[in-house]
Amino acid sequence: QVQLQESGPGLVKPSETLSLTCTVSGYSISSGYYWGWIRQPPGKGLEWIGSIYHSGTTDYNPSLKSRVTISVDTSKNQFSLKLSSVTAADTAVYYCVRGGGFDYWGQGTLVTVSS
Amino acid sequence: DIVMTQTPLSLSVTPGQPASISCQSSQSLLHSDGKTYLYWFLQRPGQPPQLLIYGVSKRFSGVPDRFSGSGSGTDFTLKISRVEAEDAGVYYCMQRKQRSTFGGGTKVEIK
């Protein structure tokens, strides 16, 4: 059974960098698929942030591209998200997902941007 | 960007009755590879979204056959043949022809 689990700080100060890691179990990242991040502000809809292939090829939401970096560590079966220069508008539940069709999701982690 | 528009915003359904949600895209989702990259998700309260339908009409593993998807081009529909209590939540359509964008969601309430 494929499982994804997000981890990282739940509180980030404005202008700093949000960093999250997704640990995958039940499937080897190096075997294939894109791996991505999606966020959901409280009470709002879903926004795709970006994805990475196991080879390291990335694709980002144009609206966030200048601030986003997604990387993969196949040795740890993890991939990570960095979002720089955060503001209150980046407060959201962040989900990690598998594939372009998002067939498996982590439980999500709430990240609040506040001083 | 491809904009996805869902209707209605919400609906209230009696158990055992059918339900239908529409999703319209701002441009055709038919890719040059011949596939149409339209997906449906259900997000139950307090839970992450779960994939229901991919490729317009294919049910994901474990999804009950009361859920069906249809459509082509820019107009798509998710139908629930007989709504059950566990079907309550917010339904989202999503396109993946050009990166990924989601519809605004349709909240389904069970009477």
Tab-separated table of C-alpha atoms in Angstrom:
chain	number	residue	atom	x	y	z
A	1	GLN	CA	0.000	0.000	0.000
A	2	VAL	CA	1.458	3.332	-1.089
A	3	GLN	CA	1.611	5.861	1.732
A	4	LEU	CA	2.832	9.449	1.797
A	5	GLN	CA	3.563	11.491	4.921
A	6	GLU	CA	4.339	15.192	5.074
A	7	SER	CA	6.639	16.617	7.731
A	8	GLY	CA	7.997	20.035	8.586
A	9	PRO	CA	7.406	23.141	10.696
A	10	GLY	CA	3.803	24.154	11.268
A	11	LEU	CA	4.690	27.815	11.750
A	12	VAL	CA	6.833	29.969	9.471
A	13	LYS	CA	7.580	33.674	9.799
A	14	PRO	CA	6.730	36.082	6.979
A	15	SER	CA	9.541	36.524	4.417
A	16	GLU	CA	11.156	33.233	5.465
A	17	THR	CA	11.264	29.923	3.582
A	18	LEU	CA	8.712	27.174	4.078
A	19	SER	CA	10.296	23.712	3.935
A	20	LEU	CA	8.408	20.420	3.863
A	21	THR	CA	9.399	16.834	3.220
A	22	CYS	CA	7.265	13.959	1.985
A	23	THR	CA	8.309	10.447	2.946
A	24	VAL	CA	6.979	7.703	0.691
A	25	SER	CA	6.460	4.103	1.772
A	26	GLY	CA	5.156	1.133	-0.150
A	27	TYR	CA	6.628	2.347	-3.437
A	28	SER	CA	10.104	3.329	-4.597
A	29	ILE	CA	10.263	6.860	-5.984
A	30	SER	CA	13.027	5.766	-8.339
A	31	SER	CA	10.609	3.324	-9.996
A	32	GLY	CA	8.758	6.144	-11.681
A	33	TYR	CA	5.835	8.571	-11.487
A	34	TYR	CA	5.805	12.274	-10.886
A	35	TRP	CA	5.660	13.353	-7.223
A	36	GLY	CA	4.070	16.628	-6.314
A	37	TRP	CA	2.694	19.170	-3.902
A	38	ILE	CA	-0.788	20.666	-3.653
A	39	ARG	CA	-2.033	23.190	-1.137
A	40	GLN	CA	-5.404	24.235	0.244
A	41	PRO	CA	-5.893	27.495	2.166
A	42	PRO	CA	-8.295	27.116	5.082
A	43	GLY	CA	-11.860	26.832	3.789
A	44	LYS	CA	-10.783	27.196	0.158
A	45	GLY	CA	-10.042	25.082	-2.891
A	46	LEU	CA	-7.030	23.182	-4.179
A	47	GLU	CA	-3.959	24.638	-5.869
A	48	TRP	CA	-1.277	22.586	-7.582
A	49	ILE	CA	2.191	23.856	-6.608
A	50	GLY	CA	4.476	21.675	-8.690
A	51	SER	CA	5.812	18.210	-9.432
A	52	ILE	CA	9.107	16.388	-9.854
A	53	TYR	CA	9.970	13.225	-11.743
A	54	HIS	CA	12.296	10.703	-10.114
A	55	SER	CA	15.002	11.815	-12.541
A	56	GLY	CA	14.776	15.338	-11.165
A	57	THR	CA	12.777	16.982	-13.951
A	58	THR	CA	10.462	19.577	-12.448
A	59	ASP	CA	7.308	21.437	-13.412
A	60	TYR	CA	5.916	24.326	-11.409
A	61	ASN	CA	2.730	26.378	-11.205
A	62	PRO	CA	3.638	29.573	-13.107
A	63	SER	CA	2.071	31.693	-10.362
A	64	LEU	CA	4.531	30.276	-7.799
A	65	LYS	CA	7.476	29.355	-9.997
A	66	SER	CA	9.761	32.176	-8.869
A	67	ARG	CA	9.502	31.036	-5.230
A	68	VAL	CA	9.257	27.236	-5.471
A	69	THR	CA	11.871	24.517	-5.473
A	70	ILE	CA	10.985	20.830	-5.417
A	71	SER	CA	13.732	18.254	-5.029
A	72	VAL	CA	13.950	14.480	-4.659
A	73	ASP	CA	16.167	12.201	-2.593
A	74	THR	CA	15.740	8.690	-3.948
A	75	SER	CA	18.122	7.234	-1.344
A	76	LYS	CA	15.694	8.259	1.399
A	77	ASN	CA	12.579	7.775	-0.746
A	78	GLN	CA	11.635	11.375	-0.053
A	79	PHE	CA	10.890	14.545	-1.944
A	80	SER	CA	10.811	18.074	-0.636
A	81	LEU	CA	9.227	21.469	-1.122
A	82	LYS	CA	10.769	24.863	-0.492
A	83	LEU	CA	8.682	28.011	-0.854
A	84	SER	CA	10.555	31.241	-0.294
A	85	SER	CA	9.484	34.719	0.793
A	86	VAL	CA	6.246	33.479	2.332
A	87	THR	CA	3.357	35.726	3.325
A	88	ALA	CA	0.071	35.114	5.128
A	89	ALA	CA	-1.406	34.132	1.760
A	90	ASP	CA	0.757	30.994	1.842
A	91	THR	CA	-1.022	29.729	4.959
A	92	ALA	CA	-2.551	26.434	3.904
A	93	VAL	CA	-2.709	22.695	4.328
A	94	TYR	CA	0.060	21.283	2.151
A	95	TYR	CA	-0.408	17.830	0.629
A	96	CYS	CA	2.136	15.651	-1.104
A	97	VAL	CA	0.810	13.471	-3.912
A	98	ARG	CA	1.837	10.781	-6.364
A	99	GLY	CA	1.602	10.996	-10.096
A	100	GLY	CA	0.125	13.428	-12.527
A	101	GLY	CA	-3.285	12.082	-11.639
A	102	PHE	CA	-2.736	12.411	-7.882
A	103	ASP	CA	-3.800	8.864	-7.105
A	104	TYR	CA	-2.274	8.844	-3.611
A	105	TRP	CA	-2.241	11.720	-1.119
A	106	GLY	CA	-0.616	12.393	2.206
A	107	GLN	CA	-2.828	13.389	5.118
A	108	GLY	CA	-1.681	16.988	4.757
A	109	THR	CA	0.081	19.361	7.110
A	110	LEU	CA	-1.093	22.820	8.097
A	111	VAL	CA	1.506	25.526	7.683
A	112	THR	CA	0.709	28.892	9.184
A	113	VAL	CA	2.643	31.987	8.181
A	114	SER	CA	2.704	34.389	11.075
A	115	SER	CA	5.168	36.388	13.140
B	1	ASP	CA	-4.079	28.741	-17.839
B	2	ILE	CA	-7.034	26.426	-18.288
B	3	VAL	CA	-9.878	27.519	-16.022
B	4	MET	CA	-12.216	24.869	-14.624
B	5	THR	CA	-15.753	25.902	-13.680
B	6	GLN	CA	-18.008	23.628	-11.647
B	7	THR	CA	-21.758	23.804	-11.190
B	8	PRO	CA	-23.635	23.817	-8.945
B	9	LEU	CA	-21.687	25.214	-6.008
B	10	SER	CA	-23.663	22.971	-3.699
B	11	LEU	CA	-26.468	20.459	-3.719
B	12	SER	CA	-28.503	18.592	-1.158
B	13	VAL	CA	-29.470	15.022	-2.020
B	14	THR	CA	-31.735	12.443	-0.429
B	15	PRO	CA	-30.092	9.046	0.076
B	16	GLY	CA	-30.904	6.712	-2.778
B	17	GLN	CA	-31.462	9.570	-5.228
B	18	PRO	CA	-29.128	10.455	-8.102
B	19	ALA	CA	-26.802	13.455	-8.198
B	20	SER	CA	-24.946	15.172	-11.003
B	21	ILE	CA	-22.096	17.692	-11.062
B	22	SER	CA	-20.913	19.576	-14.137
B	23	CYS	CA	-17.445	20.784	-14.962
B	24	GLN	CA	-16.561	23.040	-17.850
B	25	SER	CA	-13.052	23.851	-19.016
B	26	SER	CA	-12.000	27.080	-20.744
B	27	GLN	CA	-10.444	25.083	-23.565
B	28	SER	CA	-10.613	21.549	-24.860
B	29	LEU	CA	-8.928	18.958	-22.661
B	30	LEU	CA	-8.262	16.634	-25.600
B	31	HIS	CA	-4.496	16.259	-25.751
B	32	SER	CA	-2.512	15.714	-28.920
B	33	ASP	CA	-1.834	12.175	-27.651
B	34	GLY	CA	-5.537	11.398	-28.018
B	35	LYS	CA	-6.227	11.275	-24.305
B	36	THR	CA	-8.476	13.604	-22.302
B	37	TYR	CA	-6.952	14.501	-18.957
B	38	LEU	CA	-9.992	15.125	-16.786
B	39	TYR	CA	-10.195	13.867	-13.211
B	40	TRP	CA	-12.682	13.907	-10.331
B	41	PHE	CA	-11.871	13.927	-6.619
B	42	LEU	CA	-13.935	13.724	-3.421
B	43	GLN	CA	-12.785	15.446	-0.259
B	44	ARG	CA	-14.652	14.267	2.815
B	45	PRO	CA	-14.601	16.580	5.862
B	46	GLY	CA	-11.220	16.597	7.545
B	47	GLN	CA	-9.700	14.286	4.943
B	48	PRO	CA	-7.387	14.720	1.974
B	49	PRO	CA	-9.018	14.504	-1.440
B	50	GLN	CA	-9.274	11.041	-2.967
B	51	LEU	CA	-9.218	10.178	-6.647
B	52	LEU	CA	-12.534	8.922	-7.989
B	53	ILE	CA	-12.313	9.175	-11.775
B	54	TYR	CA	-9.430	9.595	-14.223
B	55	GLY	CA	-9.397	9.958	-17.967
B	56	VAL	CA	-12.993	11.292	-17.935
B	57	SER	CA	-14.693	7.995	-17.161
B	58	LYS	CA	-12.321	5.432	-15.607
B	59	ARG	CA	-12.997	4.607	-11.977
B	60	PHE	CA	-9.964	4.452	-9.709
B	61	SER	CA	-9.340	1.268	-7.741
B	62	GLY	CA	-11.978	0.672	-5.076
B	63	VAL	CA	-14.381	3.365	-6.258
B	64	PRO	CA	-17.997	2.105	-6.214
B	65	ASP	CA	-19.693	1.708	-9.559
B	66	ARG	CA	-22.439	4.161	-8.555
B	67	PHE	CA	-19.904	6.838	-9.571
B	68	SER	CA	-19.571	7.503	-13.286
B	69	GLY	CA	-17.902	10.154	-15.390
B	70	SER	CA	-18.683	11.310	-18.884
B	71	GLY	CA	-18.054	14.126	-21.320
B	72	SER	CA	-15.637	15.337	-23.927
B	73	GLY	CA	-13.909	18.461	-25.131
B	74	THR	CA	-14.837	21.138	-22.616
B	75	ASP	CA	-17.914	19.695	-20.886
B	76	PHE	CA	-17.826	16.935	-18.315
B	77	THR	CA	-20.183	15.385	-15.778
B	78	LEU	CA	-19.844	13.295	-12.641
B	79	LYS	CA	-22.915	11.273	-11.759
B	80	ILE	CA	-23.772	9.363	-8.628
B	81	SER	CA	-26.529	6.903	-9.424
B	82	ARG	CA	-27.779	6.424	-5.874
B	83	VAL	CA	-26.301	8.708	-3.259
B	84	GLU	CA	-25.203	7.226	0.063
B	85	ALA	CA	-24.363	9.000	3.317
B	86	GLU	CA	-20.618	8.435	2.786
B	87	ASP	CA	-20.760	10.441	-0.459
B	88	ALA	CA	-21.005	13.727	1.454
B	89	GLY	CA	-18.152	16.140	0.889
B	90	VAL	CA	-16.700	18.451	-1.717
B	91	TYR	CA	-16.167	17.223	-5.253
B	92	TYR	CA	-13.466	18.714	-7.460
B	93	CYS	CA	-12.765	18.320	-11.125
B	94	MET	CA	-9.207	18.768	-12.357
B	95	GLN	CA	-7.480	19.021	-15.702
B	96	ARG	CA	-3.977	17.869	-16.487
B	97	LYS	CA	-3.726	18.728	-20.175
B	98	GLN	CA	-1.725	21.841	-19.351
B	99	ARG	CA	-0.092	21.464	-15.938
B	100	SER	CA	-2.918	21.052	-13.382
B	101	THR	CA	-5.827	23.225	-12.358
B	102	PHE	CA	-8.839	22.410	-10.216
B	103	GLY	CA	-12.444	23.498	-10.316
B	104	GLY	CA	-13.768	25.494	-7.390
B	105	GLY	CA	-15.565	22.525	-5.877
B	106	THR	CA	-19.152	21.365	-5.390
B	107	LYS	CA	-20.332	20.664	-1.859
B	108	VAL	CA	-22.675	17.691	-1.606
B	109	GLU	CA	-24.872	17.448	1.453
B	110	ILE	CA	-26.933	14.403	2.305
B	111	LYS	CA	-30.434	15.190	3.563
